[in-house]
Short mmCIF file of C-alpha atoms and ligand atoms in Angstrom, two decimals:
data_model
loop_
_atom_site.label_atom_id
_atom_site.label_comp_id
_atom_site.label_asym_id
_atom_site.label_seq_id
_atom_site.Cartn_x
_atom_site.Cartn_y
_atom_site.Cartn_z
CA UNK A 1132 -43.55 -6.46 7.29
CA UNK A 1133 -44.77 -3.24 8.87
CA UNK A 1134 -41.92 -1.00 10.09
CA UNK A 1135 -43.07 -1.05 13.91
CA UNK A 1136 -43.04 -5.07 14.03
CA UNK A 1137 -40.08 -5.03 11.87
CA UNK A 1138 -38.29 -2.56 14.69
CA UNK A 1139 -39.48 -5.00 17.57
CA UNK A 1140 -37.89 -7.90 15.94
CA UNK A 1141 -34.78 -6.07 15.50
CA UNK A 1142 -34.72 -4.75 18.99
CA UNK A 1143 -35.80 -8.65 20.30
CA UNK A 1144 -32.88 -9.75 18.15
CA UNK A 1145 -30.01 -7.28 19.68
CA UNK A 1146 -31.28 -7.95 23.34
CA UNK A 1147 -31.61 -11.71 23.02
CA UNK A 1148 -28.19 -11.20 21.47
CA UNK A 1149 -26.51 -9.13 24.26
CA UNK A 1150 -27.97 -11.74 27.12
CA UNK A 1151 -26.22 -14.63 27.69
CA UNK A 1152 -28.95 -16.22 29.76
CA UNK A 1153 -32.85 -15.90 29.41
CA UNK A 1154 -34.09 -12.41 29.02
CA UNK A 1155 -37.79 -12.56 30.46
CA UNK A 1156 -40.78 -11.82 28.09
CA UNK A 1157 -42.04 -9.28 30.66
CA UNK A 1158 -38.94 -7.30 30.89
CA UNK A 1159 -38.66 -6.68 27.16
CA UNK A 1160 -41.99 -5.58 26.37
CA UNK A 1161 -41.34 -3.22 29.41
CA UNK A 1162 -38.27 -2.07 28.03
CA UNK A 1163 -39.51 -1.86 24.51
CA UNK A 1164 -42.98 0.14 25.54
CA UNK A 1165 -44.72 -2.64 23.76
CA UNK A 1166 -47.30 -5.71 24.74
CA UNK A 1167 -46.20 -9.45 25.49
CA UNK A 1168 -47.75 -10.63 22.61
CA UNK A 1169 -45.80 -8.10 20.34
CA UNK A 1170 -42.36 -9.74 21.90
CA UNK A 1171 -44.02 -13.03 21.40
CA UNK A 1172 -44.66 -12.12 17.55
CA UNK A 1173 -41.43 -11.21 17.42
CA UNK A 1174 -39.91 -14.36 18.62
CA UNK A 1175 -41.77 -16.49 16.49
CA UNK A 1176 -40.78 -14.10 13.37
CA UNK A 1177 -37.24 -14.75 14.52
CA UNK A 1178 -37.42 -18.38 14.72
CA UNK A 1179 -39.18 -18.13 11.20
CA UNK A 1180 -36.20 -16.28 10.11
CA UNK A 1181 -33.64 -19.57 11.47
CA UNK A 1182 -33.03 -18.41 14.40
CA UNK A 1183 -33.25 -21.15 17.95
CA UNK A 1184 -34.67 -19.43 20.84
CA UNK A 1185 -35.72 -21.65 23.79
CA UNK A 1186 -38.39 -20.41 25.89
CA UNK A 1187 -38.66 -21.13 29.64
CA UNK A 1188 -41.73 -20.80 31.82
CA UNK A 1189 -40.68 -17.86 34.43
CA UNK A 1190 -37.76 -17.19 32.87
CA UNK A 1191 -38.34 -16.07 29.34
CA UNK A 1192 -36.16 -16.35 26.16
CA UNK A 1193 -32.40 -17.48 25.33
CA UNK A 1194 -30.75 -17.33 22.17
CA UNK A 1195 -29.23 -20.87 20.99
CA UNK A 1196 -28.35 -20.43 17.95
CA UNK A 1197 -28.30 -17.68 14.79
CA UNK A 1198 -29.15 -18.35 10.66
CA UNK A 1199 -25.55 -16.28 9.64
CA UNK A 1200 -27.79 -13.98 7.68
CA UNK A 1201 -27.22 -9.90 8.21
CA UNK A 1202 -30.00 -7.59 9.74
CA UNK A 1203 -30.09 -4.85 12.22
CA UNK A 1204 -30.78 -6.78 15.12
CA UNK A 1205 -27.36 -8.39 14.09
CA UNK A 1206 -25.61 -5.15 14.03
CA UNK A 1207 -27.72 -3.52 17.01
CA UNK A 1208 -26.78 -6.12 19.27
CA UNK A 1209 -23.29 -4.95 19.56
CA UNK A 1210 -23.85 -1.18 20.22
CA UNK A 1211 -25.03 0.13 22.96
CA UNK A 1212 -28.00 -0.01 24.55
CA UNK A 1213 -30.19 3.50 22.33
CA UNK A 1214 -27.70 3.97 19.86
CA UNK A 1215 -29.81 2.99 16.99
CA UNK A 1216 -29.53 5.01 13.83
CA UNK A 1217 -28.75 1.80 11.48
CA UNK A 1218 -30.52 1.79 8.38
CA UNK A 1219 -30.25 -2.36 6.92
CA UNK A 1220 -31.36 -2.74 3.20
CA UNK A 1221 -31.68 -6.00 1.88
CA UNK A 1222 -30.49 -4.23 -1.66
CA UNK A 1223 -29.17 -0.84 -2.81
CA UNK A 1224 -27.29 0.93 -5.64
CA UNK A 1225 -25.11 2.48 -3.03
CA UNK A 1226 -24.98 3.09 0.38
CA UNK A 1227 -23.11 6.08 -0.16
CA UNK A 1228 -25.82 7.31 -2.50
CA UNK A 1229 -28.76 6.24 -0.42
CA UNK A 1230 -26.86 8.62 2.64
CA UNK A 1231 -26.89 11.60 -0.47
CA UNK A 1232 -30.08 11.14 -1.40
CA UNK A 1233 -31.61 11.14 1.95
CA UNK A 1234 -29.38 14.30 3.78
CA UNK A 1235 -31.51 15.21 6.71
CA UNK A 1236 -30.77 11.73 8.62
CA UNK A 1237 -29.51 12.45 12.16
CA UNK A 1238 -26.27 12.75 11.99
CA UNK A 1239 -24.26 9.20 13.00
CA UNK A 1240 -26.92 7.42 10.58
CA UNK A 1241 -25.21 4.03 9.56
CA UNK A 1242 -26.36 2.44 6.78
CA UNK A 1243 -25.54 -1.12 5.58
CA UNK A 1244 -26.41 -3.71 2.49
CA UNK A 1245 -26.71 -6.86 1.98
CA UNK A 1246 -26.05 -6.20 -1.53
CA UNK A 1247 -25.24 -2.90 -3.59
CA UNK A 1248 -25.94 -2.81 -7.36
CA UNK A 1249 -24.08 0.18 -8.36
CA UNK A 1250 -21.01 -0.05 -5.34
CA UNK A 1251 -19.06 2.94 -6.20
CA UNK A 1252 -15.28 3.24 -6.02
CA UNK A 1253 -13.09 6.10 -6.35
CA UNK A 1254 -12.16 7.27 -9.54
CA UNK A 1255 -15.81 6.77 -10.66
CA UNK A 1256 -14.90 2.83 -10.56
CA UNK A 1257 -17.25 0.40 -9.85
CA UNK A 1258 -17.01 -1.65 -6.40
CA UNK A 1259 -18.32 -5.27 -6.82
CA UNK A 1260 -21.04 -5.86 -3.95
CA UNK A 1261 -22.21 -9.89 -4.10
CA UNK A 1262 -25.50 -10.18 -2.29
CA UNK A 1263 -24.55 -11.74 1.29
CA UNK A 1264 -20.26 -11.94 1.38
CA UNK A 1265 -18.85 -8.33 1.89
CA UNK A 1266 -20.32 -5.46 3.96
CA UNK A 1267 -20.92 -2.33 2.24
CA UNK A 1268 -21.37 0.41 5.02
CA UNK A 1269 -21.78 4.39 4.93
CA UNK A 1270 -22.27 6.32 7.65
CA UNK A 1271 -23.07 9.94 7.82
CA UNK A 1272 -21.12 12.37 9.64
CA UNK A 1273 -21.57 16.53 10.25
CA UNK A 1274 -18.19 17.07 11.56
CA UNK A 1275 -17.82 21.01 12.25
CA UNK A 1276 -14.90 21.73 10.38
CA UNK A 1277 -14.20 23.45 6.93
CA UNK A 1278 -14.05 21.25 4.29
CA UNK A 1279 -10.24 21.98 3.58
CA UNK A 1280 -9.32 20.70 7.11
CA UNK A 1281 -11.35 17.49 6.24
CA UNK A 1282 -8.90 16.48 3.60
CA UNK A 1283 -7.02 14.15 6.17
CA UNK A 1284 -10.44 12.57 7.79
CA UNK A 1285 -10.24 9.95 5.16
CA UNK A 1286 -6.97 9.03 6.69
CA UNK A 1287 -8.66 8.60 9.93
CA UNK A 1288 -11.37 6.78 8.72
CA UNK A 1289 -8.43 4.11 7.24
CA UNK A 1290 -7.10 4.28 10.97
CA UNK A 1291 -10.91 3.39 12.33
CA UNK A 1292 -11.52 0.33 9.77
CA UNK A 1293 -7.78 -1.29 10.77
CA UNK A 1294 -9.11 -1.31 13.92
CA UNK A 1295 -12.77 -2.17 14.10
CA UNK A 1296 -11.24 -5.04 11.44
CA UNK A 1297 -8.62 -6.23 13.94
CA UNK A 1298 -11.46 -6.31 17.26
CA UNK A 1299 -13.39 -8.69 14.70
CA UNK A 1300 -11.23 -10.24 13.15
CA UNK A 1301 -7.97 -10.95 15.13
CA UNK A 1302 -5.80 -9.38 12.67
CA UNK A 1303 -4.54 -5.89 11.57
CA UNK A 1304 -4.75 -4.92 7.96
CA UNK A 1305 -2.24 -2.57 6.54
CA UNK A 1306 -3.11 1.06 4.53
CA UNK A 1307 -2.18 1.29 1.36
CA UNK A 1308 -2.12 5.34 1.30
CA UNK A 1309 -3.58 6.74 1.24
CA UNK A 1310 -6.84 4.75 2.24
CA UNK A 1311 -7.27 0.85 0.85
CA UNK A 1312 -6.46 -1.89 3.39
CA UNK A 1313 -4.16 -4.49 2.49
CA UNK A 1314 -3.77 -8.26 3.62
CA UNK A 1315 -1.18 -10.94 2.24
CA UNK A 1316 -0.34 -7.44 -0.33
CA UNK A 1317 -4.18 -7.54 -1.37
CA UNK A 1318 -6.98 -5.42 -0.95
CA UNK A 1319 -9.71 -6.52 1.33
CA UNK A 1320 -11.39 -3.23 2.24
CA UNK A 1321 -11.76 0.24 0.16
CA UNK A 1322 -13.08 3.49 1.36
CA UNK A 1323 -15.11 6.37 -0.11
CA UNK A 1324 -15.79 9.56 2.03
CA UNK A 1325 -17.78 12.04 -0.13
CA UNK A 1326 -18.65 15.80 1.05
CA UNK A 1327 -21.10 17.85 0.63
CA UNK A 1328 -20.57 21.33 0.61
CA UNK A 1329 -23.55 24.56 0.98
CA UNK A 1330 -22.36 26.38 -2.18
CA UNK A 1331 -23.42 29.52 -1.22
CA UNK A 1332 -21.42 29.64 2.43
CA UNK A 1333 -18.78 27.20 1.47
CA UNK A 1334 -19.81 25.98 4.55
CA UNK A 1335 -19.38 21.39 5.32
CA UNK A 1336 -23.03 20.30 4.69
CA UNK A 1337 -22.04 16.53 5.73
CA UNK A 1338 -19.80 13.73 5.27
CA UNK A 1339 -20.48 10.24 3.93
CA UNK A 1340 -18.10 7.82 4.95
CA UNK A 1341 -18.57 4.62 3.10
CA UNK A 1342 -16.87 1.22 3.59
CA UNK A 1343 -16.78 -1.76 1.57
CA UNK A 1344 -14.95 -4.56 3.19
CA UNK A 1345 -14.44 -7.86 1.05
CA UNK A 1346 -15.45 -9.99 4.01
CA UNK A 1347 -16.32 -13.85 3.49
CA UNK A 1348 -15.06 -14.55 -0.43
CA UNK A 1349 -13.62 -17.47 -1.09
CA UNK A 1350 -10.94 -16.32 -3.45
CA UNK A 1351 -11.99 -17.95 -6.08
CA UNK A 1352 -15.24 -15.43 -6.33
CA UNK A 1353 -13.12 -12.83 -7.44
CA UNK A 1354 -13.15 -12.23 -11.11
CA UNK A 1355 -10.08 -13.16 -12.72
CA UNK A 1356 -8.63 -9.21 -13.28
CA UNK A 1357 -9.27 -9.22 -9.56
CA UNK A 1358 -7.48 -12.66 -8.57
CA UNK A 1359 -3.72 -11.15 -7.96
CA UNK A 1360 -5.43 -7.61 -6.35
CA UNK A 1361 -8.08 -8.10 -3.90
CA UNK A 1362 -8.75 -10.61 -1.53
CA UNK A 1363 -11.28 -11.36 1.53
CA UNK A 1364 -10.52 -11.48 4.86
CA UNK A 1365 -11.46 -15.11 5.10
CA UNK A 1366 -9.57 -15.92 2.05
CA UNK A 1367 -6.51 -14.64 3.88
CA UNK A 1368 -6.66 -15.81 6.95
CA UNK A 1369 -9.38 -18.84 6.82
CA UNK A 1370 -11.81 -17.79 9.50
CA UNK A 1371 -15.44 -16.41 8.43
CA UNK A 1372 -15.98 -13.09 9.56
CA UNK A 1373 -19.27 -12.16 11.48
CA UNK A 1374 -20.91 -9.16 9.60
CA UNK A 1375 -22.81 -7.76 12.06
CA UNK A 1376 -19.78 -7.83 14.65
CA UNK A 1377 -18.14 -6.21 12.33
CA UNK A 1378 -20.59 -3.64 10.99
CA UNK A 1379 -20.81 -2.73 14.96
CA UNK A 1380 -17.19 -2.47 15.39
CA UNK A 1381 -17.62 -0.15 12.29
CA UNK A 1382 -20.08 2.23 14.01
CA UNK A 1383 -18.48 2.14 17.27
CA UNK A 1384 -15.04 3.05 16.10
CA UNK A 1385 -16.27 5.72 13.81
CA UNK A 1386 -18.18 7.44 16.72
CA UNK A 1387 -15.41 7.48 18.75
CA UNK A 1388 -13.48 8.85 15.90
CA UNK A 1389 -15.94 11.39 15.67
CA UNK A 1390 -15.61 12.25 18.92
CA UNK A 1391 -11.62 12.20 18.40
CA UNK A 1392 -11.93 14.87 15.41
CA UNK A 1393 -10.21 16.74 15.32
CA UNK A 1394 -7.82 17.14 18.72
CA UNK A 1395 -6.55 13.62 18.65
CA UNK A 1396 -4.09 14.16 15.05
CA UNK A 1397 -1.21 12.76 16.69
CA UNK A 1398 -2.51 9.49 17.48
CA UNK A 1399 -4.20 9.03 14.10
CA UNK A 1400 -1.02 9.95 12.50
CA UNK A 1401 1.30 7.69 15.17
CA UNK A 1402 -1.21 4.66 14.09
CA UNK A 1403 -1.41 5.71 10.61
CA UNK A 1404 2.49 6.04 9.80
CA UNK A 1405 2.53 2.48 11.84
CA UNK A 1406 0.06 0.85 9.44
CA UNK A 1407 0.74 2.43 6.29
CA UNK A 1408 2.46 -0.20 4.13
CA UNK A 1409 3.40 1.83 1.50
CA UNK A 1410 6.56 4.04 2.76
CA UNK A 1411 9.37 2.32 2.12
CA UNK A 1412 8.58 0.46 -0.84
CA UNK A 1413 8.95 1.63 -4.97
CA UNK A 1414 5.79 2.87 -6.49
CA UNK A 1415 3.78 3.71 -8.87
CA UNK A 1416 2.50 7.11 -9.18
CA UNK A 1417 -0.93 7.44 -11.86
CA UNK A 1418 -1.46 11.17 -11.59
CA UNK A 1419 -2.92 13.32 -14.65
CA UNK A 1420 -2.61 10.38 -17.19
CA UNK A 1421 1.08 9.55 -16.39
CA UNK A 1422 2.62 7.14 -15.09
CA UNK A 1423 5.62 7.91 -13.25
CA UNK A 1424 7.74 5.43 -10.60
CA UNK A 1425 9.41 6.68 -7.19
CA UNK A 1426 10.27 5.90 -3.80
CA UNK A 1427 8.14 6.42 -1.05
CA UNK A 1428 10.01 7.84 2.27
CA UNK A 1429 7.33 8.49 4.27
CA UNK A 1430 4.50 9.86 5.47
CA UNK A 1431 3.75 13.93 6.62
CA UNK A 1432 2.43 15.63 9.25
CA UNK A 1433 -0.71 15.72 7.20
CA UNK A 1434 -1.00 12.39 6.09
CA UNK A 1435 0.41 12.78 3.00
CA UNK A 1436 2.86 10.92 1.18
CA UNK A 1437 6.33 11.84 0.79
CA UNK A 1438 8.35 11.03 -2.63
CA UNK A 1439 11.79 10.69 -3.88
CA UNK A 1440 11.89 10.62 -7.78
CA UNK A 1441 14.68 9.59 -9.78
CA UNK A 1442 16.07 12.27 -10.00
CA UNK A 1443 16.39 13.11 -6.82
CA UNK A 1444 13.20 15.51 -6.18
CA UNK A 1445 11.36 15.05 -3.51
CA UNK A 1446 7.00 15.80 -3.59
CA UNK A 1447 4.32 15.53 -1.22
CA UNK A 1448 1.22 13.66 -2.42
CA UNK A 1449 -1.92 14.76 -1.21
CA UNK A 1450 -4.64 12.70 -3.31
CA UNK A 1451 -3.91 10.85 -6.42
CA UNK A 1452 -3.90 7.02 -6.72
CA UNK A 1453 0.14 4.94 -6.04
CA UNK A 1454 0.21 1.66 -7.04
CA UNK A 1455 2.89 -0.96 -5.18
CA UNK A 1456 4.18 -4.18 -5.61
CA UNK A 1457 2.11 -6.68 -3.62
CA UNK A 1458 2.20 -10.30 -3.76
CA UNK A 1459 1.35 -10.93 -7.42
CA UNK A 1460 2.05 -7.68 -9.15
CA UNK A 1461 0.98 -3.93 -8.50
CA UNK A 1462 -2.00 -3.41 -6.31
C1 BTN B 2369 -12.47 2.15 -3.59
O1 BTN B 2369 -11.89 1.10 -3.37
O2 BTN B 2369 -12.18 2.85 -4.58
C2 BTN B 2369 -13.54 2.61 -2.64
C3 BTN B 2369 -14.63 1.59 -2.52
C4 BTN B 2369 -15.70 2.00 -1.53
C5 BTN B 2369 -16.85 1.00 -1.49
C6 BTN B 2369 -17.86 1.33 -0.44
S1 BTN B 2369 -19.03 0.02 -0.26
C7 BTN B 2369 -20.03 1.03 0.71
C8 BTN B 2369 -20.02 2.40 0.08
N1 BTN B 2369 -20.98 2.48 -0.97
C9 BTN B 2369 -20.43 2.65 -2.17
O3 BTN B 2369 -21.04 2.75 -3.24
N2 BTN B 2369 -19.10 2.73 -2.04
C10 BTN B 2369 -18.70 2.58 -0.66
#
C-alpha cells in the first residue's frame, strides 16, 4: 500500500478510535487535508482489515468494533491529537537496531513490532519476540545530558513502564534492579537503553530506549527453560492486554519522562525504591564470572543497589546482573 493511503488509514483509524459517536466524512478529510473519497478508501481498507464501521447519512462514521490486530492507528489513537512519530513494522530484527540504524529520526520517534527476529537482551542475550503476543517498543530519545549522568535513566525508564503497565493493565509490576519487571516473581517486561556517543566530543549522540513486554502468552508458550522465569501479563493476571493501549501508554509516559529528566530524581527514586522488589531479599550476584550471594539493603541515592556480604562488607552495585528467589527458583 502506498505510504500516503497507508498514513490516511492510520489517521482514519486513531480518530474513529478517539470518537465515541460518528465522526463526519467531511470533517476528517478537512482535518486530514485530504478528499472524501480518500477517507472513504480508507474506511473501506479498514473494514477490509476486520474492522465494523457503520456509516450514517449526515452523520458520518462510528467505530463498532476492532480485529485485535496491532497497527499505528491502534497506537495513534491514544496520543494526542499531532503527536505522531510511531514507526509500526509488521517484522524486524530489532527495534532497537532499526532506531541505530536509522539515527536522524526526530527525536521522540517510537517504533514498534509485531514481531522481532533478532530481539536483543542485555548481555548480548537473545529476547524471544512471537509474531502478534508481546510488544517490542524502542523509542529514541536526545536527552541533553553527558552520558555519565545517563547511567540512572534506565532506572527511570523501569519507573515509566510500571506505570504505563499499571494505566493498561490495572496492576503494578515490581523492578527487579536494576531494570526487569516482575509479576507473581516472574519476568513479564525487560528493558534495553543503548547510547550512542560522538567519539570525538564525548558528547550523548542519542538514546534508544527499548521495551519488550511479554504481553498476551499463555504460559504455556514459553519454552520450557523459560517456564519458572518469565511470564505474561495475561498469564498472571488472566485479562488480555490491549497492545496499542499499551504501546500509547508507553509513549506517553516516556515523553513525560523526558520532560521530567532530569529535575524530577526524587520522585523517580521515591517510586523506584517503592517498586523495587529486590531490597530486602538474598541474592545472587553474577559479576565478572563469579557467582557470589548477599543481602540486599537497599537502594542509593543513585539508584544503585546496596549490599551486605557475608562477611559483613557492604558494596554499591551500579550495573551487573542479581539474580533472586522468585516463585520457582532464581529469576
Ligand atoms: C533484557 O531482558 O535483557 C532486555 C530485553 C529488551 C527487549 C526489547 S524488545 C524491544 C527492543 N528491541 C530489542 O531488540 N530489544 C528491546
Amino acid at each position: 500500500m502506498a505510504p500516503v493511503i497507508k498514513m490516511t488509514k492510520d489517521i482514519v483509524l486513531a480518530l474513529l478510535k478517539k470518537t465515541p459517536g460518528y465522526f463526519s466524512g467531511e470533517e476528517m478529510s478537512r482535518a486530514l487535508g485530504v478528499s472524501r473519497s480518500a477517507v472513504h478508501a480508507a474506511v473501506e481498507a479498514l473494514r477490509k482489515d476486520g474492522y465494523q464501521i457503520d456509516s450514517a447519512t449526515n452523520r458520518g462514521y462510528r467505530l463498532n468494533g476492532s480485529p485485535g490486530t496491532l497497527n499505528a492507528g491502534e497506537i495513534l489513537g491514544w496520543l494526542p491529537e499531532g503527536r505522531g512519530r510511531v514507526v509500526f513494522l509488521d517484522t524486524v530484527d530489532s527495534t532497537n537496531s532499526y532506531l541505530s540504524r536509522n539515527p536522524d529520526v526526530p527525536d521522540g520517534t517510537a517504533v514498534v513490532a509485531a514481531q522481532q527476529t533478532g530481539g536483543r537482551g542485555r548481555l548480548g542475550r537473545t529476547f524471544l519476540s512471537p509474531r502478534d503476543s508481546g510488544l517490542y517498543f524502542s523509542m529514541l530519545m536526545r536527552p541533553d545530558s553527558p552520558p555519565a549522568d545517563l547511567v540512572n535513566i534506565t532506572a527511570w525508564v523501569a519507573v515509566a513502564a510500571c506505570d504505563a503497565v499499571e494505566a493498561v493493565c490495572g496492576v503494578r509490576p515490581g523492578i527487579k534492579w536494576i531494570n526487569d519487571l516482575v509479576l507473581k516473581g516472574r519476568k513479564i517486561c525487560g528493558i534495553l537503553n543503548e547510547l550512542s556517543i560522538e567519539a570525538e566530543s564525548g558528547r550523548t549522540r542519542y538514546l534508544v530506549a527499548g521495551i519488550g513486554i511479554n504481553a498476551n502468552q499463555r504460559q504455556a508458550d514459553f519454552p520450557n527453560e523459560l517456564q519458572n522465569t518469565a511470564t505474561s501479563v495475561f498469564a498472571a493476571t488472566g485479562k488480555a492486554v490491549d497492545r496499542g493501549r499499551l504501546a500509547g501508554a508507553l509513549i506517553n509516559r516516556l515523553d513525560l519522562l523526558a520532560s521530567d529528566w532530569p529535575h524530577e530524581k526524587a520522585a523517580y527514586l521515591k517510586a523506584y525504591r517503592r517498586d523495587c522488589v529486590t531490597v530486602g531479599k538474598e541474592i545472587r550476584i553474577l559479576q565478572n564470572g563469579c557467582d557470589t550471594s548477599a543481602f540486599a539493603e537497599g537502594i542509593d541515592g543513585d539508584f544503585g543497589l546496596i549490599v551486605r556480604y557475608s562477611d559483613g562488607r557492604r558494596d554499591v552495585l551500579r550495573s551487573g546482573e542479581v539474580s533472586l528467589r522468585g516463585m520457582d527458583g532464581y529469576i
